């Protein structure tokens, strides 16, 4: 008896699923625009975004120019967003913002385009194309919608993304430093000061600029020593002027004193004459 009841329940479940599926398939094939529109919204509200998306695709063209078109298009973009297809959601939201210039939904679409790109931003160790794209879009949003309530969140996201770029740049600089590629390290670190002027890691960046320049000067050919020690001198003085209480201050002060003495010795030793002969 129990076995019969189990088989009956299984058959009923299969029949029910089959019935639902056939209803959906019949709806897709019906050609009834109004019914498809009504049902697509029902699926959307039930969070069945895949079915809603498929039905939206059937009728989007038929509602072009009608009052329902704007809401329908934004919901279609959201189906891609909720299904984690962020490349497509970013594209559709951006397309809406560029097309429906006077729409009350334009601000939301512009923000969601930027946010979709934000969600595609990968780990800092990977290529950061989407990170840069998201920053640009978020900044454009802030510039375009100056009174938007979303601006604080947009600024927060920009800060997060810029920190990711900064972390990547610093890791790259440290890789050069550890590989004893000191010239590349100094270039990367100096670029960081330009790209991230408000960095919370400014002290650490300037410390390694001093270390990289000093070590580069130590290991340079004679003809380049004076110039590179002079660069070290400037970097060390900048560090000591900006950071009065740091754990590395004593070390940088030692580098500064050593650099001054070496420069004095080079000049006393007739550096310019000797370096000229070396180049000739």
PDB file of C-alpha atoms in Angstrom:
ATOM      1  CA  UNK A   1       0.000   0.000   0.000  1.00  0.00           C
ATOM      2  CA  UNK A   2       2.744   2.407   0.979  1.00  0.00           C
ATOM      3  CA  UNK A   3       4.551   1.601  -2.241  1.00  0.00           C
ATOM      4  CA  UNK A   4       1.448   2.456  -4.295  1.00  0.00           C
ATOM      5  CA  UNK A   5       1.029   5.760  -2.478  1.00  0.00           C
ATOM      6  CA  UNK A   6       4.674   6.645  -3.113  1.00  0.00           C
ATOM      7  CA  UNK A   7       4.332   5.875  -6.819  1.00  0.00           C
ATOM      8  CA  UNK A   8       1.148   7.943  -6.955  1.00  0.00           C
ATOM      9  CA  UNK A   9       2.841  10.922  -5.309  1.00  0.00           C
ATOM     10  CA  UNK A  10       5.808  10.692  -7.682  1.00  0.00           C
ATOM     11  CA  UNK A  11       3.487  10.547 -10.696  1.00  0.00           C
ATOM     12  CA  UNK A  12       1.555  13.556  -9.428  1.00  0.00           C
ATOM     13  CA  UNK A  13       4.806  15.509  -8.947  1.00  0.00           C
ATOM     14  CA  UNK A  14       5.975  14.673 -12.459  1.00  0.00           C
ATOM     15  CA  UNK A  15       2.573  15.598 -13.873  1.00  0.00           C
ATOM     16  CA  UNK A  16       2.562  18.871 -11.982  1.00  0.00           C
ATOM     17  CA  UNK A  17       6.035  19.818 -13.213  1.00  0.00           C
ATOM     18  CA  UNK A  18       5.145  18.804 -16.735  1.00  0.00           C
ATOM     19  CA  UNK A  19       1.979  20.862 -16.554  1.00  0.00           C
ATOM     20  CA  UNK A  20       3.864  23.988 -15.367  1.00  0.00           C
ATOM     21  CA  UNK A  21       6.444  23.586 -18.063  1.00  0.00           C
ATOM     22  CA  UNK A  22       3.886  23.109 -20.797  1.00  0.00           C
ATOM     23  CA  UNK A  23       1.983  26.177 -19.566  1.00  0.00           C
ATOM     24  CA  UNK A  24       5.149  28.264 -19.817  1.00  0.00           C
ATOM     25  CA  UNK A  25       5.976  26.848 -23.244  1.00  0.00           C
ATOM     26  CA  UNK A  26       2.441  27.514 -24.440  1.00  0.00           C
ATOM     27  CA  UNK A  27       2.757  31.068 -23.184  1.00  0.00           C
ATOM     28  CA  UNK A  28       5.983  31.599 -25.133  1.00  0.00           C
ATOM     29  CA  UNK A  29       4.365  30.280 -28.299  1.00  0.00           C
ATOM     30  CA  UNK A  30       1.052  32.089 -27.838  1.00  0.00           C
ATOM     31  CA  UNK A  31       1.937  35.336 -29.579  1.00  0.00           C
ATOM     32  CA  UNK A  32      -0.355  37.119 -27.109  1.00  0.00           C
ATOM     33  CA  UNK A  33       1.703  40.221 -26.303  1.00  0.00           C
ATOM     34  CA  UNK A  34      -0.473  41.469 -23.456  1.00  0.00           C
ATOM     35  CA  UNK A  35      -0.607  38.057 -21.783  1.00  0.00           C
ATOM     36  CA  UNK A  36       3.156  37.576 -22.135  1.00  0.00           C
ATOM     37  CA  UNK A  37       3.667  41.064 -20.664  1.00  0.00           C
ATOM     38  CA  UNK A  38       1.424  40.278 -17.689  1.00  0.00           C
ATOM     39  CA  UNK A  39       3.026  36.890 -17.043  1.00  0.00           C
ATOM     40  CA  UNK A  40       6.579  38.221 -17.461  1.00  0.00           C
ATOM     41  CA  UNK A  41       5.933  40.696 -14.637  1.00  0.00           C
ATOM     42  CA  UNK A  42       4.493  37.909 -12.506  1.00  0.00           C
ATOM     43  CA  UNK A  43       7.619  35.810 -13.002  1.00  0.00           C
ATOM     44  CA  UNK A  44       9.768  38.860 -12.258  1.00  0.00           C
ATOM     45  CA  UNK A  45       7.923  39.607  -9.022  1.00  0.00           C
ATOM     46  CA  UNK A  46       8.270  35.954  -8.023  1.00  0.00           C
ATOM     47  CA  UNK A  47      12.040  36.295  -8.634  1.00  0.00           C
ATOM     48  CA  UNK A  48      11.958  33.729 -11.423  1.00  0.00           C
ATOM     49  CA  UNK A  49      14.307  35.929 -13.401  1.00  0.00           C
ATOM     50  CA  UNK A  50      15.276  33.464 -16.111  1.00  0.00           C
ATOM     51  CA  UNK A  51      11.686  32.962 -17.264  1.00  0.00           C
ATOM     52  CA  UNK A  52      10.948  36.667 -16.907  1.00  0.00           C
ATOM     53  CA  UNK A  53      14.015  37.474 -18.995  1.00  0.00           C
ATOM     54  CA  UNK A  54      12.997  35.111 -21.779  1.00  0.00           C
ATOM     55  CA  UNK A  55       9.510  36.610 -21.936  1.00  0.00           C
ATOM     56  CA  UNK A  56      10.834  40.184 -21.782  1.00  0.00           C
ATOM     57  CA  UNK A  57      13.004  39.436 -24.801  1.00  0.00           C
ATOM     58  CA  UNK A  58       9.901  38.404 -26.749  1.00  0.00           C
ATOM     59  CA  UNK A  59       8.022  41.638 -26.189  1.00  0.00           C
ATOM     60  CA  UNK A  60      10.609  44.421 -25.723  1.00  0.00           C
ATOM     61  CA  UNK A  61      10.465  45.391 -29.375  1.00  0.00           C
ATOM     62  CA  UNK A  62       6.671  45.448 -29.385  1.00  0.00           C
ATOM     63  CA  UNK A  63       6.537  47.952 -26.523  1.00  0.00           C
ATOM     64  CA  UNK A  64       9.056  50.374 -28.005  1.00  0.00           C
ATOM     65  CA  UNK A  65       7.608  53.891 -27.829  1.00  0.00           C
ATOM     66  CA  UNK A  66       4.890  52.925 -25.361  1.00  0.00           C
ATOM     67  CA  UNK A  67       4.633  54.082 -21.735  1.00  0.00           C
ATOM     68  CA  UNK A  68       5.539  50.613 -20.437  1.00  0.00           C
ATOM     69  CA  UNK A  69       8.808  50.502 -22.390  1.00  0.00           C
ATOM     70  CA  UNK A  70      11.073  52.218 -19.840  1.00  0.00           C
ATOM     71  CA  UNK A  71      10.031  50.098 -16.858  1.00  0.00           C
ATOM     72  CA  UNK A  72      10.159  46.966 -18.993  1.00  0.00           C
ATOM     73  CA  UNK A  73      13.689  47.667 -20.243  1.00  0.00           C
ATOM     74  CA  UNK A  74      15.039  48.411 -16.761  1.00  0.00           C
ATOM     75  CA  UNK A  75      13.481  45.228 -15.388  1.00  0.00           C
ATOM     76  CA  UNK A  76      15.046  43.325 -18.277  1.00  0.00           C
ATOM     77  CA  UNK A  77      18.460  44.751 -17.325  1.00  0.00           C
ATOM     78  CA  UNK A  78      17.800  43.734 -13.720  1.00  0.00           C
ATOM     79  CA  UNK A  79      17.141  40.122 -14.742  1.00  0.00           C
ATOM     80  CA  UNK A  80      20.719  39.946 -16.018  1.00  0.00           C
ATOM     81  CA  UNK A  81      21.929  41.602 -12.824  1.00  0.00           C
ATOM     82  CA  UNK A  82      20.058  39.179 -10.544  1.00  0.00           C
ATOM     83  CA  UNK A  83      21.318  36.235 -12.603  1.00  0.00           C
ATOM     84  CA  UNK A  84      24.889  37.546 -12.058  1.00  0.00           C
ATOM     85  CA  UNK A  85      25.432  38.331 -15.739  1.00  0.00           C
ATOM     86  CA  UNK A  86      27.107  41.614 -14.848  1.00  0.00           C
ATOM     87  CA  UNK A  87      28.682  42.257 -18.249  1.00  0.00           C
ATOM     88  CA  UNK A  88      25.231  42.236 -19.822  1.00  0.00           C
ATOM     89  CA  UNK A  89      23.514  44.102 -16.998  1.00  0.00           C
ATOM     90  CA  UNK A  90      26.139  46.870 -17.196  1.00  0.00           C
ATOM     91  CA  UNK A  91      25.630  47.089 -20.944  1.00  0.00           C
ATOM     92  CA  UNK A  92      21.817  47.219 -20.784  1.00  0.00           C
ATOM     93  CA  UNK A  93      21.712  49.703 -17.905  1.00  0.00           C
ATOM     94  CA  UNK A  94      24.204  51.959 -19.712  1.00  0.00           C
ATOM     95  CA  UNK A  95      22.276  51.680 -22.956  1.00  0.00           C
ATOM     96  CA  UNK A  96      19.091  52.697 -21.147  1.00  0.00           C
ATOM     97  CA  UNK A  97      20.792  55.707 -19.526  1.00  0.00           C
ATOM     98  CA  UNK A  98      22.127  56.828 -22.910  1.00  0.00           C
ATOM     99  CA  UNK A  99      18.806  56.292 -24.698  1.00  0.00           C
ATOM    100  CA  UNK A 100      16.139  57.477 -22.247  1.00  0.00           C
ATOM    101  CA  UNK A 101      17.722  60.809 -21.345  1.00  0.00           C
ATOM    102  CA  UNK A 102      14.578  62.304 -19.740  1.00  0.00           C
ATOM    103  CA  UNK A 103      13.470  59.145 -17.924  1.00  0.00           C
ATOM    104  CA  UNK A 104      13.038  59.251 -14.133  1.00  0.00           C
ATOM    105  CA  UNK A 105      14.750  55.839 -14.163  1.00  0.00           C
ATOM    106  CA  UNK A 106      17.877  57.181 -15.844  1.00  0.00           C
ATOM    107  CA  UNK A 107      19.770  57.924 -12.622  1.00  0.00           C
ATOM    108  CA  UNK A 108      19.113  54.434 -11.274  1.00  0.00           C
ATOM    109  CA  UNK A 109      20.223  52.845 -14.553  1.00  0.00           C
ATOM    110  CA  UNK A 110      23.431  54.910 -14.669  1.00  0.00           C
ATOM    111  CA  UNK A 111      24.300  53.881 -11.125  1.00  0.00           C
ATOM    112  CA  UNK A 112      23.486  50.211 -11.740  1.00  0.00           C
ATOM    113  CA  UNK A 113      25.705  50.191 -14.825  1.00  0.00           C
ATOM    114  CA  UNK A 114      28.615  51.423 -12.712  1.00  0.00           C
ATOM    115  CA  UNK A 115      27.736  49.028  -9.891  1.00  0.00           C
ATOM    116  CA  UNK A 116      27.611  46.072 -12.296  1.00  0.00           C
ATOM    117  CA  UNK A 117      31.159  46.923 -13.359  1.00  0.00           C
ATOM    118  CA  UNK A 118      32.149  47.268  -9.701  1.00  0.00           C
ATOM    119  CA  UNK A 119      30.945  43.700  -9.111  1.00  0.00           C
ATOM    120  CA  UNK A 120      33.191  42.510 -11.961  1.00  0.00           C
ATOM    121  CA  UNK A 121      36.297  44.032 -10.380  1.00  0.00           C
ATOM    122  CA  UNK A 122      38.602  41.045  -9.669  1.00  0.00           C
ATOM    123  CA  UNK A 123      41.145  40.333  -6.943  1.00  0.00           C
ATOM    124  CA  UNK A 124      43.884  42.980  -6.909  1.00  0.00           C
ATOM    125  CA  UNK A 125      46.456  40.493  -8.200  1.00  0.00           C
ATOM    126  CA  UNK A 126      44.597  40.159 -11.517  1.00  0.00           C
ATOM    127  CA  UNK A 127      44.182  42.525 -14.477  1.00  0.00           C
ATOM    128  CA  UNK A 128      42.191  45.588 -13.351  1.00  0.00           C
ATOM    129  CA  UNK A 129      40.334  46.712 -16.485  1.00  0.00           C
ATOM    130  CA  UNK A 130      36.900  46.439 -14.870  1.00  0.00           C
ATOM    131  CA  UNK A 131      38.160  48.199 -11.755  1.00  0.00           C
ATOM    132  CA  UNK A 132      39.249  51.212 -13.799  1.00  0.00           C
ATOM    133  CA  UNK A 133      36.022  51.133 -15.806  1.00  0.00           C
ATOM    134  CA  UNK A 134      33.923  51.056 -12.618  1.00  0.00           C
ATOM    135  CA  UNK A 135      35.865  53.993 -11.128  1.00  0.00           C
ATOM    136  CA  UNK A 136      35.326  56.044 -14.290  1.00  0.00           C
ATOM    137  CA  UNK A 137      31.593  55.280 -14.383  1.00  0.00           C
ATOM    138  CA  UNK A 138      31.096  55.987 -10.689  1.00  0.00           C
ATOM    139  CA  UNK A 139      32.921  59.306 -11.026  1.00  0.00           C
ATOM    140  CA  UNK A 140      30.832  60.191 -14.087  1.00  0.00           C
ATOM    141  CA  UNK A 141      27.718  59.362 -12.072  1.00  0.00           C
ATOM    142  CA  UNK A 142      28.825  61.666  -9.228  1.00  0.00           C
ATOM    143  CA  UNK A 143      29.526  64.466 -11.709  1.00  0.00           C
ATOM    144  CA  UNK A 144      26.212  64.032 -13.522  1.00  0.00           C
ATOM    145  CA  UNK A 145      23.887  63.555 -10.517  1.00  0.00           C
ATOM    146  CA  UNK A 146      25.236  66.007  -7.971  1.00  0.00           C
ATOM    147  CA  UNK A 147      22.146  65.803  -5.737  1.00  0.00           C
ATOM    148  CA  UNK A 148      21.766  62.030  -5.805  1.00  0.00           C
ATOM    149  CA  UNK A 149      21.365  60.175  -2.516  1.00  0.00           C
ATOM    150  CA  UNK A 150      23.632  57.506  -4.010  1.00  0.00           C
ATOM    151  CA  UNK A 151      26.716  59.770  -4.042  1.00  0.00           C
ATOM    152  CA  UNK A 152      28.030  58.713  -0.579  1.00  0.00           C
ATOM    153  CA  UNK A 153      27.863  55.062  -1.622  1.00  0.00           C
ATOM    154  CA  UNK A 154      29.479  55.845  -4.986  1.00  0.00           C
ATOM    155  CA  UNK A 155      32.365  57.623  -3.226  1.00  0.00           C
ATOM    156  CA  UNK A 156      32.770  54.675  -0.869  1.00  0.00           C
ATOM    157  CA  UNK A 157      32.979  52.262  -3.811  1.00  0.00           C
ATOM    158  CA  UNK A 158      35.541  54.469  -5.573  1.00  0.00           C
ATOM    159  CA  UNK A 159      37.709  54.507  -2.440  1.00  0.00           C
ATOM    160  CA  UNK A 160      37.512  50.725  -2.242  1.00  0.00           C
ATOM    161  CA  UNK A 161      38.454  50.284  -5.894  1.00  0.00           C
ATOM    162  CA  UNK A 162      41.305  52.801  -5.721  1.00  0.00           C
ATOM    163  CA  UNK A 163      42.693  50.984  -2.691  1.00  0.00           C
ATOM    164  CA  UNK A 164      42.731  47.819  -4.787  1.00  0.00           C
ATOM    165  CA  UNK A 165      44.724  49.576  -7.523  1.00  0.00           C
ATOM    166  CA  UNK A 166      47.078  51.012  -4.917  1.00  0.00           C
ATOM    167  CA  UNK A 167      47.646  47.605  -3.328  1.00  0.00           C
ATOM    168  CA  UNK A 168      48.445  46.131  -6.730  1.00  0.00           C
ATOM    169  CA  UNK A 169      50.901  48.942  -7.512  1.00  0.00           C
ATOM    170  CA  UNK A 170      52.672  48.584  -4.165  1.00  0.00           C
ATOM    171  CA  UNK A 171      52.982  44.824  -4.595  1.00  0.00           C
ATOM    172  CA  UNK A 172      54.505  45.433  -8.018  1.00  0.00           C
ATOM    173  CA  UNK A 173      57.003  47.896  -6.510  1.00  0.00           C
ATOM    174  CA  UNK A 174      57.942  45.424  -3.769  1.00  0.00           C
ATOM    175  CA  UNK A 175      58.445  42.711  -6.360  1.00  0.00           C
ATOM    176  CA  UNK A 176      60.911  44.957  -8.199  1.00  0.00           C
ATOM    177  CA  UNK A 177      62.608  45.806  -4.895  1.00  0.00           C
ATOM    178  CA  UNK A 178      62.977  42.154  -3.867  1.00  0.00           C
ATOM    179  CA  UNK A 179      64.300  41.282  -7.316  1.00  0.00           C
ATOM    180  CA  UNK A 180      66.880  44.067  -6.874  1.00  0.00           C
ATOM    181  CA  UNK A 181      65.371  46.008  -9.788  1.00  0.00           C
ATOM    182  CA  UNK A 182      65.748  49.234  -7.835  1.00  0.00           C
ATOM    183  CA  UNK A 183      65.269  51.651 -10.702  1.00  0.00           C
ATOM    184  CA  UNK A 184      61.929  50.051 -11.630  1.00  0.00           C
ATOM    185  CA  UNK A 185      60.951  50.074  -7.955  1.00  0.00           C
ATOM    186  CA  UNK A 186      61.615  53.821  -7.636  1.00  0.00           C
ATOM    187  CA  UNK A 187      59.659  54.587 -10.811  1.00  0.00           C
ATOM    188  CA  UNK A 188      56.656  52.563  -9.617  1.00  0.00           C
ATOM    189  CA  UNK A 189      56.750  54.074  -6.120  1.00  0.00           C
ATOM    190  CA  UNK A 190      57.041  57.639  -7.425  1.00  0.00           C
ATOM    191  CA  UNK A 191      54.113  57.008  -9.754  1.00  0.00           C
ATOM    192  CA  UNK A 192      52.125  55.853  -6.729  1.00  0.00           C
ATOM    193  CA  UNK A 193      52.640  59.235  -5.048  1.00  0.00           C
ATOM    194  CA  UNK A 194      51.197  60.901  -8.168  1.00  0.00           C
ATOM    195  CA  UNK A 195      48.321  58.452  -8.639  1.00  0.00           C
ATOM    196  CA  UNK A 196      47.387  58.161  -4.948  1.00  0.00           C
ATOM    197  CA  UNK A 197      48.288  61.515  -3.335  1.00  0.00           C
ATOM    198  CA  UNK A 198      46.036  60.827  -0.329  1.00  0.00           C
ATOM    199  CA  UNK A 199      47.386  57.340   0.313  1.00  0.00           C
ATOM    200  CA  UNK A 200      47.384  56.095   3.893  1.00  0.00           C
ATOM    201  CA  UNK A 201      50.636  54.316   3.006  1.00  0.00           C
ATOM    202  CA  UNK A 202      52.570  57.449   2.018  1.00  0.00           C
ATOM    203  CA  UNK A 203      55.152  56.918   4.780  1.00  0.00           C
ATOM    204  CA  UNK A 204      55.873  53.361   3.661  1.00  0.00           C
ATOM    205  CA  UNK A 205      56.036  54.402   0.000  1.00  0.00           C
ATOM    206  CA  UNK A 206      58.524  57.210   0.706  1.00  0.00           C
ATOM    207  CA  UNK A 207      60.608  54.914   2.930  1.00  0.00           C
ATOM    208  CA  UNK A 208      61.090  52.448   0.086  1.00  0.00           C
ATOM    209  CA  UNK A 209      61.799  55.287  -2.344  1.00  0.00           C
ATOM    210  CA  UNK A 210      64.716  56.254  -0.095  1.00  0.00           C
ATOM    211  CA  UNK A 211      65.901  52.639   0.246  1.00  0.00           C
ATOM    212  CA  UNK A 212      65.575  51.944  -3.489  1.00  0.00           C
ATOM    213  CA  UNK A 213      67.395  55.111  -4.522  1.00  0.00           C
ATOM    214  CA  UNK A 214      70.176  54.562  -2.003  1.00  0.00           C
ATOM    215  CA  UNK A 215      70.745  50.934  -2.980  1.00  0.00           C
ATOM    216  CA  UNK A 216      70.570  51.860  -6.680  1.00  0.00           C
ATOM    217  CA  UNK A 217      73.231  54.526  -6.137  1.00  0.00           C
ATOM    218  CA  UNK A 218      75.443  52.084  -4.229  1.00  0.00           C
ATOM    219  CA  UNK A 219      75.339  49.612  -7.091  1.00  0.00           C
ATOM    220  CA  UNK A 220      75.665  52.114  -9.951  1.00  0.00           C
ATOM    221  CA  UNK A 221      78.603  52.574 -12.263  1.00  0.00           C
ATOM    222  CA  UNK A 222      80.885  55.403 -11.202  1.00  0.00           C
ATOM    223  CA  UNK A 223      79.605  57.867 -13.805  1.00  0.00           C
ATOM    224  CA  UNK A 224      76.036  57.693 -12.429  1.00  0.00           C
ATOM    225  CA  UNK A 225      76.776  57.660  -8.705  1.00  0.00           C
ATOM    226  CA  UNK A 226      76.666  61.366  -7.952  1.00  0.00           C
ATOM    227  CA  UNK A 227      73.355  61.957  -9.727  1.00  0.00           C
ATOM    228  CA  UNK A 228      71.730  58.999  -7.968  1.00  0.00           C
ATOM    229  CA  UNK A 229      73.078  59.908  -4.546  1.00  0.00           C
ATOM    230  CA  UNK A 230      71.719  63.418  -5.058  1.00  0.00           C
ATOM    231  CA  UNK A 231      68.306  61.883  -5.833  1.00  0.00           C
ATOM    232  CA  UNK A 232      68.618  59.829  -2.655  1.00  0.00           C
ATOM    233  CA  UNK A 233      69.453  62.969  -0.692  1.00  0.00           C
ATOM    234  CA  UNK A 234      66.267  64.702  -1.871  1.00  0.00           C
ATOM    235  CA  UNK A 235      64.123  61.612  -1.135  1.00  0.00           C
ATOM    236  CA  UNK A 236      65.600  61.225   2.383  1.00  0.00           C
ATOM    237  CA  UNK A 237      65.105  64.901   3.231  1.00  0.00           C
ATOM    238  CA  UNK A 238      61.495  64.770   2.024  1.00  0.00           C
ATOM    239  CA  UNK A 239      60.853  61.707   4.169  1.00  0.00           C
ATOM    240  CA  UNK A 240      62.342  63.274   7.312  1.00  0.00           C
ATOM    241  CA  UNK A 241      60.444  66.531   6.762  1.00  0.00           C
ATOM    242  CA  UNK A 242      57.106  64.763   6.396  1.00  0.00           C
ATOM    243  CA  UNK A 243      57.403  62.021   9.026  1.00  0.00           C
ATOM    244  CA  UNK A 244      58.811  63.102  12.360  1.00  0.00           C
ATOM    245  CA  UNK A 245      57.809  60.060  14.426  1.00  0.00           C
ATOM    246  CA  UNK A 246      58.218  56.756  12.608  1.00  0.00           C
ATOM    247  CA  UNK A 247      60.034  53.550  13.393  1.00  0.00           C
ATOM    248  CA  UNK A 248      62.180  53.957  10.263  1.00  0.00           C
ATOM    249  CA  UNK A 249      63.213  57.568  10.915  1.00  0.00           C
ATOM    250  CA  UNK A 250      66.566  56.609  12.475  1.00  0.00           C
ATOM    251  CA  UNK A 251      67.441  54.393   9.503  1.00  0.00           C
ATOM    252  CA  UNK A 252      66.542  57.119   6.987  1.00  0.00           C
ATOM    253  CA  UNK A 253      68.506  59.657   8.997  1.00  0.00           C
ATOM    254  CA  UNK A 254      71.516  57.306   8.777  1.00  0.00           C
ATOM    255  CA  UNK A 255      71.053  57.018   5.011  1.00  0.00           C
ATOM    256  CA  UNK A 256      70.887  60.804   4.748  1.00  0.00           C
ATOM    257  CA  UNK A 257      74.138  61.301   6.665  1.00  0.00           C
ATOM    258  CA  UNK A 258      75.880  58.573   4.687  1.00  0.00           C
ATOM    259  CA  UNK A 259      74.617  60.048   1.392  1.00  0.00           C
ATOM    260  CA  UNK A 260      75.855  63.539   2.273  1.00  0.00           C
ATOM    261  CA  UNK A 261      79.295  62.170   3.107  1.00  0.00           C
ATOM    262  CA  UNK A 262      79.496  60.128  -0.092  1.00  0.00           C
ATOM    263  CA  UNK A 263      78.486  63.149  -2.197  1.00  0.00           C
ATOM    264  CA  UNK A 264      81.149  65.232  -0.450  1.00  0.00           C
ATOM    265  CA  UNK A 265      83.762  62.526  -1.076  1.00  0.00           C
ATOM    266  CA  UNK A 266      82.809  62.211  -4.739  1.00  0.00           C
ATOM    267  CA  UNK A 267      83.048  65.954  -5.297  1.00  0.00           C
ATOM    268  CA  UNK A 268      86.351  66.115  -3.407  1.00  0.00           C
ATOM    269  CA  UNK A 269      87.668  63.220  -5.481  1.00  0.00           C
ATOM    270  CA  UNK A 270      87.137  65.157  -8.702  1.00  0.00           C
ATOM    271  CA  UNK A 271      84.027  63.182  -9.664  1.00  0.00           C
ATOM    272  CA  UNK A 272      83.083  65.309 -12.657  1.00  0.00           C
ATOM    273  CA  UNK A 273      86.500  64.998 -14.310  1.00  0.00           C
ATOM    274  CA  UNK A 274      86.688  61.275 -13.704  1.00  0.00           C
ATOM    275  CA  UNK A 275      83.141  60.541 -14.876  1.00  0.00           C
ATOM    276  CA  UNK A 276      83.810  62.576 -18.041  1.00  0.00           C
ATOM    277  CA  UNK A 277      86.900  60.491 -18.763  1.00  0.00           C
ATOM    278  CA  UNK A 278      84.913  57.300 -18.105  1.00  0.00           C
ATOM    279  CA  UNK A 279      82.370  58.302 -20.738  1.00  0.00           C
ATOM    280  CA  UNK A 280      84.982  59.298 -23.331  1.00  0.00           C
TER     281      UNK A 280
END
